[in-house]
């Protein structure tokens, strides 16, 4: 998880995206520090009378949403009108996500939304994606997937945990391979290749999923529609 | 799981494929009644001195292999030379698998093998695939995936369990949607579409994975190289 | 899952227990055919204006509650006032549960309730518990637990699935050992022994958890307070 | 995970315990930095001709054992003769384990061994256990278990992850509550209480499991038989 952006920039992006919430909406609630600003802002709107339901993308965003007082639903009860989520890197409309190992559920929620807003600070913006792509993999497949990643030109690295022995385990019980591909010239092609590898539960490339990017700064927000 | 084929036909296919095992090989051991004949045959060859190591594709095949006396390894310790596995339906070289809900690990093992032999009886052979395609899905994604399957022209059905309340849960802790698509004119295109749906852990289409199909009958075996 | 009781008896028990629901309550919703009658009855009361929130004990009861129109919450959002759940066998106030492999979450919910009502038909009632006790076990522990069960005088049997290859997998991703102990003279002692076996996630003995037993029949309901 | 001990002390303990390995043994291989010394020492003995099979207690110890060249088996294939494992705290013969979140599988293996040797450095030794006891809990039970822990006089703390968003997830897909009880006057009584809490998969108290404690120092090893 790149942590370089200023909190003010993250806040500007998150709060601007939260402003688009409207009465009656079901809102997908993203994971990470920028999305957290959006969740808290939506919570304040709910306190002020906004009538929305949130669908968390992770354990973390669910906790935050409950603290913020946002009524919650599960994804099988509703359809998502608006999703607001962060990214580890943004180039054009394509994203790398998964620094927080929550990208499988994030993609399920974000891709199902009628409209998906990415919130980011300037440190996340790039000309070309080059952030290592996290792959959530079934434990039994970590070596076969790693081999296939190498054949695709990538350098896979099993993500280790800090507060348990052994690897990071996702909320779904799987492992994470962080795969450095250098500059990713054709994200759509790489995404298609990664999706078909047996044992890959979800990769962190979000291609053609976002509808707009909100980039915050100390001075305000730039919105780019896609 | 289609159970229509005769045991003699299944045995003929499984045993013929097992004959291709050679000293020093690492062998992927498939799941289901036809692959079980191959496992038992390999076990008898091991008793007679064959030096191989097995990599099971499921809890079931692991148990059977241990009973048969085949030394076992995990997939992260070895690379697979030969895989022998059954199918629910075979058309040309394409398969539908997953009636036993083990298709994720089966695909991981079968696709990693240098050579993958499908073993089947004549009731599994079809001109065009039309068997419902099992999708292993993350529990949180079962309704969004079901909706996407409908948009792709399929009819998804959550697989219910018989010996527990609620749905079948896979060995990986996920759910199964059996998705009827009618006749599947372009399995490769459908496979690519299914692989990219967020929340799909693995689909049951095996396209361009098999190297040969062994079809048993009462009278013998027909081998088709692909 | 014993299925011997008449639907009328199950309905009588479930509906009588559902009558105790009051405005403002958080209600734990049990799993199985008798608890299903309670869920449907609560749903009708909700339609008629009852203001309650349900906490499902399983995938199955969650689905049923949604169909019945009961607002739902997760266990980390509320505390349970009343739980209504079935049993595979009842003797005195002690139960065997787990025929549906949902007993871990059932026990979490039922034991946390201020008041837990067991609903049953006469075929479930016994002088002494003798129904095989389901143990949910971590996959890695199934043989060591089986050995320990034998030392405790039990006969463990790994529950096989019907609609997947291999064993039944619980909603938590674990396995089930059905352990026949014959007549269980001292359920509290056996429960204490089973709870301490390494790898046992939850056993199906519910000792000193129930507050009342509702036994339905063709003619009505007998309520025994404990 | 207390990391205070010197590497020399850990090495002395681990290597002395490894010396007790004998031809033909099945050896449970513990998790953590002291057990790692034992694994490497056994690996060197295997290189020198020792004929043993290892049963890892975690992903980490399995990786280390493979690197060390120790042949491995799963727990359902063998029975364990000797287990060597570390601890976060040792008082008398009782232990707190689980700093690495691997205590469920560790307890399964260690408790099944004919003989279980604890390896520790002097910083782990205490008069009375007071290290926070890790509880592995089903995700659905984390709040009910936390409440029960408070009633038992403990202070539960959900363990947060560093390299993923949200909580640490164990290799079994569960969560960890670190529960501070102050000085634990009666570990056996607390262990019995914790074991019976619904939703507790495994607690980190190891009472009456160890057969000997090997305490290393810069000068050598003290062995205490229990």
mmCIF file of C-alpha atoms in Angstrom, chain B residues 47-212:
data_model
loop_
_atom_site.group_PDB
_atom_site.id
_atom_site.type_symbol
_atom_site.label_atom_id
_atom_site.label_comp_id
_atom_site.label_asym_id
_atom_site.label_seq_id
_atom_site.Cartn_x
_atom_site.Cartn_y
_atom_site.Cartn_z
ATOM 1 C CA UNK B 47 2.979 -52.640 -5.960
ATOM 2 C CA UNK B 48 4.763 -54.261 -8.896
ATOM 3 C CA UNK B 49 7.660 -51.819 -8.678
ATOM 4 C CA UNK B 50 6.684 -48.707 -10.606
ATOM 5 C CA UNK B 51 8.417 -45.654 -9.140
ATOM 6 C CA UNK B 52 6.062 -42.690 -9.366
ATOM 7 C CA UNK B 53 4.729 -39.934 -7.156
ATOM 8 C CA UNK B 54 1.083 -38.893 -7.194
ATOM 9 C CA UNK B 55 -0.409 -35.416 -6.841
ATOM 10 C CA UNK B 56 -4.075 -35.694 -5.899
ATOM 11 C CA UNK B 57 -6.635 -33.281 -7.328
ATOM 12 C CA UNK B 58 -9.045 -33.615 -4.408
ATOM 13 C CA UNK B 59 -9.665 -34.986 -0.953
ATOM 14 C CA UNK B 60 -11.281 -37.996 -2.603
ATOM 15 C CA UNK B 61 -8.414 -38.838 -4.951
ATOM 16 C CA UNK B 62 -5.916 -38.337 -2.155
ATOM 17 C CA UNK B 63 -7.719 -40.877 0.003
ATOM 18 C CA UNK B 64 -7.962 -43.345 -2.842
ATOM 19 C CA UNK B 65 -4.289 -42.941 -3.710
ATOM 20 C CA UNK B 66 -3.232 -43.553 -0.130
ATOM 21 C CA UNK B 67 -5.334 -46.716 -0.024
ATOM 22 C CA UNK B 68 -3.746 -47.759 -3.323
ATOM 23 C CA UNK B 69 -0.281 -47.219 -1.896
ATOM 24 C CA UNK B 70 0.856 -44.448 -4.217
ATOM 25 C CA UNK B 71 3.477 -42.108 -2.683
ATOM 26 C CA UNK B 72 2.114 -38.578 -2.649
ATOM 27 C CA UNK B 73 3.461 -35.061 -2.961
ATOM 28 C CA UNK B 74 1.972 -31.612 -2.874
ATOM 29 C CA UNK B 75 1.918 -29.474 -5.966
ATOM 30 C CA UNK B 76 4.484 -27.052 -4.565
ATOM 31 C CA UNK B 77 7.087 -29.796 -4.274
ATOM 32 C CA UNK B 78 7.026 -31.187 -7.807
ATOM 33 C CA UNK B 79 6.050 -30.541 -11.394
ATOM 34 C CA UNK B 80 3.496 -32.830 -12.938
ATOM 35 C CA UNK B 81 4.493 -34.948 -15.919
ATOM 36 C CA UNK B 82 1.216 -36.717 -16.575
ATOM 37 C CA UNK B 83 -2.329 -36.019 -15.372
ATOM 38 C CA UNK B 84 -5.235 -38.450 -15.744
ATOM 39 C CA UNK B 85 -8.674 -37.093 -15.010
ATOM 40 C CA UNK B 86 -12.309 -37.649 -15.934
ATOM 41 C CA UNK B 87 -14.904 -35.233 -17.253
ATOM 42 C CA UNK B 88 -18.643 -34.694 -17.106
ATOM 43 C CA UNK B 89 -18.788 -34.061 -20.831
ATOM 44 C CA UNK B 90 -16.291 -34.114 -23.691
ATOM 45 C CA UNK B 91 -16.684 -32.510 -27.129
ATOM 46 C CA UNK B 92 -13.665 -32.476 -29.369
ATOM 47 C CA UNK B 93 -10.903 -31.687 -26.925
ATOM 48 C CA UNK B 94 -12.997 -29.454 -24.712
ATOM 49 C CA UNK B 95 -14.450 -30.563 -21.406
ATOM 50 C CA UNK B 96 -16.966 -29.661 -18.785
ATOM 51 C CA UNK B 97 -15.827 -30.671 -15.323
ATOM 52 C CA UNK B 98 -16.982 -29.847 -11.817
ATOM 53 C CA UNK B 99 -19.868 -32.219 -11.158
ATOM 54 C CA UNK B 100 -17.876 -33.210 -8.099
ATOM 55 C CA UNK B 101 -17.085 -29.585 -7.211
ATOM 56 C CA UNK B 102 -13.360 -30.326 -7.412
ATOM 57 C CA UNK B 103 -12.692 -28.594 -10.724
ATOM 58 C CA UNK B 104 -10.589 -25.745 -9.325
ATOM 59 C CA UNK B 105 -7.884 -28.013 -7.976
ATOM 60 C CA UNK B 106 -8.335 -30.370 -10.922
ATOM 61 C CA UNK B 107 -7.653 -27.538 -13.346
ATOM 62 C CA UNK B 108 -4.632 -26.381 -11.351
ATOM 63 C CA UNK B 109 -3.118 -29.863 -11.542
ATOM 64 C CA UNK B 110 -4.294 -30.886 -15.027
ATOM 65 C CA UNK B 111 -3.235 -27.615 -16.661
ATOM 66 C CA UNK B 112 0.191 -27.764 -15.048
ATOM 67 C CA UNK B 113 0.883 -31.250 -16.429
ATOM 68 C CA UNK B 114 3.112 -31.791 -19.416
ATOM 69 C CA UNK B 115 0.511 -34.205 -20.709
ATOM 70 C CA UNK B 116 -3.128 -34.449 -19.628
ATOM 71 C CA UNK B 117 -5.180 -37.517 -20.513
ATOM 72 C CA UNK B 118 -8.946 -37.364 -20.227
ATOM 73 C CA UNK B 119 -10.601 -40.666 -19.378
ATOM 74 C CA UNK B 120 -14.272 -41.110 -20.218
ATOM 75 C CA UNK B 121 -16.961 -43.565 -21.167
ATOM 76 C CA UNK B 122 -19.121 -43.107 -24.277
ATOM 77 C CA UNK B 123 -22.007 -41.498 -22.360
ATOM 78 C CA UNK B 124 -19.787 -38.474 -21.732
ATOM 79 C CA UNK B 125 -19.034 -37.828 -25.396
ATOM 80 C CA UNK B 126 -20.979 -35.119 -27.208
ATOM 81 C CA UNK B 127 -20.870 -33.243 -30.496
ATOM 82 C CA UNK B 128 -21.223 -29.932 -28.688
ATOM 83 C CA UNK B 129 -20.860 -29.183 -24.978
ATOM 84 C CA UNK B 130 -24.179 -28.583 -23.277
ATOM 85 C CA UNK B 131 -23.643 -29.870 -19.747
ATOM 86 C CA UNK B 132 -24.284 -27.148 -17.139
ATOM 87 C CA UNK B 133 -20.988 -25.431 -16.364
ATOM 88 C CA UNK B 134 -20.173 -25.429 -12.627
ATOM 89 C CA UNK B 135 -18.749 -22.156 -11.366
ATOM 90 C CA UNK B 136 -16.961 -22.100 -8.034
ATOM 91 C CA UNK B 137 -17.725 -18.656 -6.607
ATOM 92 C CA UNK B 138 -16.778 -16.683 -3.534
ATOM 93 C CA UNK B 139 -19.809 -16.746 -1.218
ATOM 94 C CA UNK B 140 -20.158 -12.953 -1.361
ATOM 95 C CA UNK B 141 -20.398 -13.019 -5.149
ATOM 96 C CA UNK B 142 -23.054 -15.597 -5.764
ATOM 97 C CA UNK B 143 -25.784 -13.139 -6.699
ATOM 98 C CA UNK B 144 -23.633 -10.791 -8.799
ATOM 99 C CA UNK B 145 -22.151 -13.751 -10.666
ATOM 100 C CA UNK B 146 -25.615 -15.230 -11.164
ATOM 101 C CA UNK B 147 -26.758 -11.952 -12.689
ATOM 102 C CA UNK B 148 -23.742 -11.854 -15.003
ATOM 103 C CA UNK B 149 -24.362 -15.445 -16.048
ATOM 104 C CA UNK B 150 -27.905 -14.516 -17.033
ATOM 105 C CA UNK B 151 -26.536 -11.666 -19.122
ATOM 106 C CA UNK B 152 -24.302 -14.203 -20.863
ATOM 107 C CA UNK B 153 -27.392 -16.279 -21.695
ATOM 108 C CA UNK B 154 -27.012 -18.846 -18.931
ATOM 109 C CA UNK B 155 -29.323 -20.130 -16.241
ATOM 110 C CA UNK B 156 -27.478 -20.318 -12.885
ATOM 111 C CA UNK B 157 -28.560 -22.653 -10.117
ATOM 112 C CA UNK B 158 -26.967 -22.654 -6.658
ATOM 113 C CA UNK B 159 -26.032 -26.233 -5.858
ATOM 114 C CA UNK B 160 -27.783 -27.474 -2.718
ATOM 115 C CA UNK B 161 -26.301 -30.034 -0.362
ATOM 116 C CA UNK B 162 -27.926 -33.269 0.694
ATOM 117 C CA UNK B 163 -26.113 -33.967 3.931
ATOM 118 C CA UNK B 164 -25.904 -30.463 5.330
ATOM 119 C CA UNK B 165 -28.360 -27.613 5.424
ATOM 120 C CA UNK B 166 -27.917 -24.989 2.734
ATOM 121 C CA UNK B 167 -25.561 -25.082 -0.228
ATOM 122 C CA UNK B 168 -22.732 -27.370 -1.204
ATOM 123 C CA UNK B 169 -19.458 -25.897 0.038
ATOM 124 C CA UNK B 170 -16.313 -26.771 -1.909
ATOM 125 C CA UNK B 171 -13.055 -28.012 -0.401
ATOM 126 C CA UNK B 172 -11.894 -24.385 -0.772
ATOM 127 C CA UNK B 173 -14.832 -23.027 1.242
ATOM 128 C CA UNK B 174 -16.735 -21.590 -1.717
ATOM 129 C CA UNK B 175 -20.121 -22.159 -3.398
ATOM 130 C CA UNK B 176 -21.099 -23.711 -6.729
ATOM 131 C CA UNK B 177 -23.406 -22.284 -9.379
ATOM 132 C CA UNK B 178 -24.412 -24.828 -12.016
ATOM 133 C CA UNK B 179 -24.975 -22.732 -15.124
ATOM 134 C CA UNK B 180 -26.951 -24.135 -18.050
ATOM 135 C CA UNK B 181 -26.043 -22.402 -21.300
ATOM 136 C CA UNK B 182 -27.724 -24.832 -23.714
ATOM 137 C CA UNK B 183 -25.391 -25.801 -26.548
ATOM 138 C CA UNK B 184 -22.091 -24.015 -26.153
ATOM 139 C CA UNK B 185 -21.107 -23.006 -29.669
ATOM 140 C CA UNK B 186 -17.844 -21.329 -28.710
ATOM 141 C CA UNK B 187 -16.408 -22.799 -25.499
ATOM 142 C CA UNK B 188 -13.239 -20.684 -25.687
ATOM 143 C CA UNK B 189 -15.212 -17.459 -25.810
ATOM 144 C CA UNK B 190 -17.481 -18.514 -22.957
ATOM 145 C CA UNK B 191 -14.470 -19.609 -20.907
ATOM 146 C CA UNK B 192 -12.857 -16.217 -21.363
ATOM 147 C CA UNK B 193 -16.068 -14.453 -20.341
ATOM 148 C CA UNK B 194 -16.543 -16.606 -17.242
ATOM 149 C CA UNK B 195 -12.913 -16.266 -16.149
ATOM 150 C CA UNK B 196 -13.185 -12.500 -15.951
ATOM 151 C CA UNK B 197 -16.347 -12.352 -13.828
ATOM 152 C CA UNK B 198 -15.401 -10.928 -10.426
ATOM 153 C CA UNK B 199 -15.928 -13.560 -7.759
ATOM 154 C CA UNK B 200 -15.567 -16.590 -10.028
ATOM 155 C CA UNK B 201 -12.834 -18.710 -8.460
ATOM 156 C CA UNK B 202 -12.860 -21.235 -11.281
ATOM 157 C CA UNK B 203 -15.256 -22.356 -13.991
ATOM 158 C CA UNK B 204 -15.674 -25.914 -15.221
ATOM 159 C CA UNK B 205 -14.792 -25.377 -18.873
ATOM 160 C CA UNK B 206 -11.458 -26.958 -19.793
ATOM 161 C CA UNK B 207 -10.589 -25.564 -23.209
ATOM 162 C CA UNK B 208 -7.336 -26.462 -24.879
ATOM 163 C CA UNK B 209 -6.048 -28.236 -21.775
ATOM 164 C CA UNK B 210 -6.338 -31.909 -22.725
ATOM 165 C CA UNK B 211 -3.717 -33.697 -24.818
ATOM 166 C CA UNK B 212 -5.615 -36.922 -25.469
#
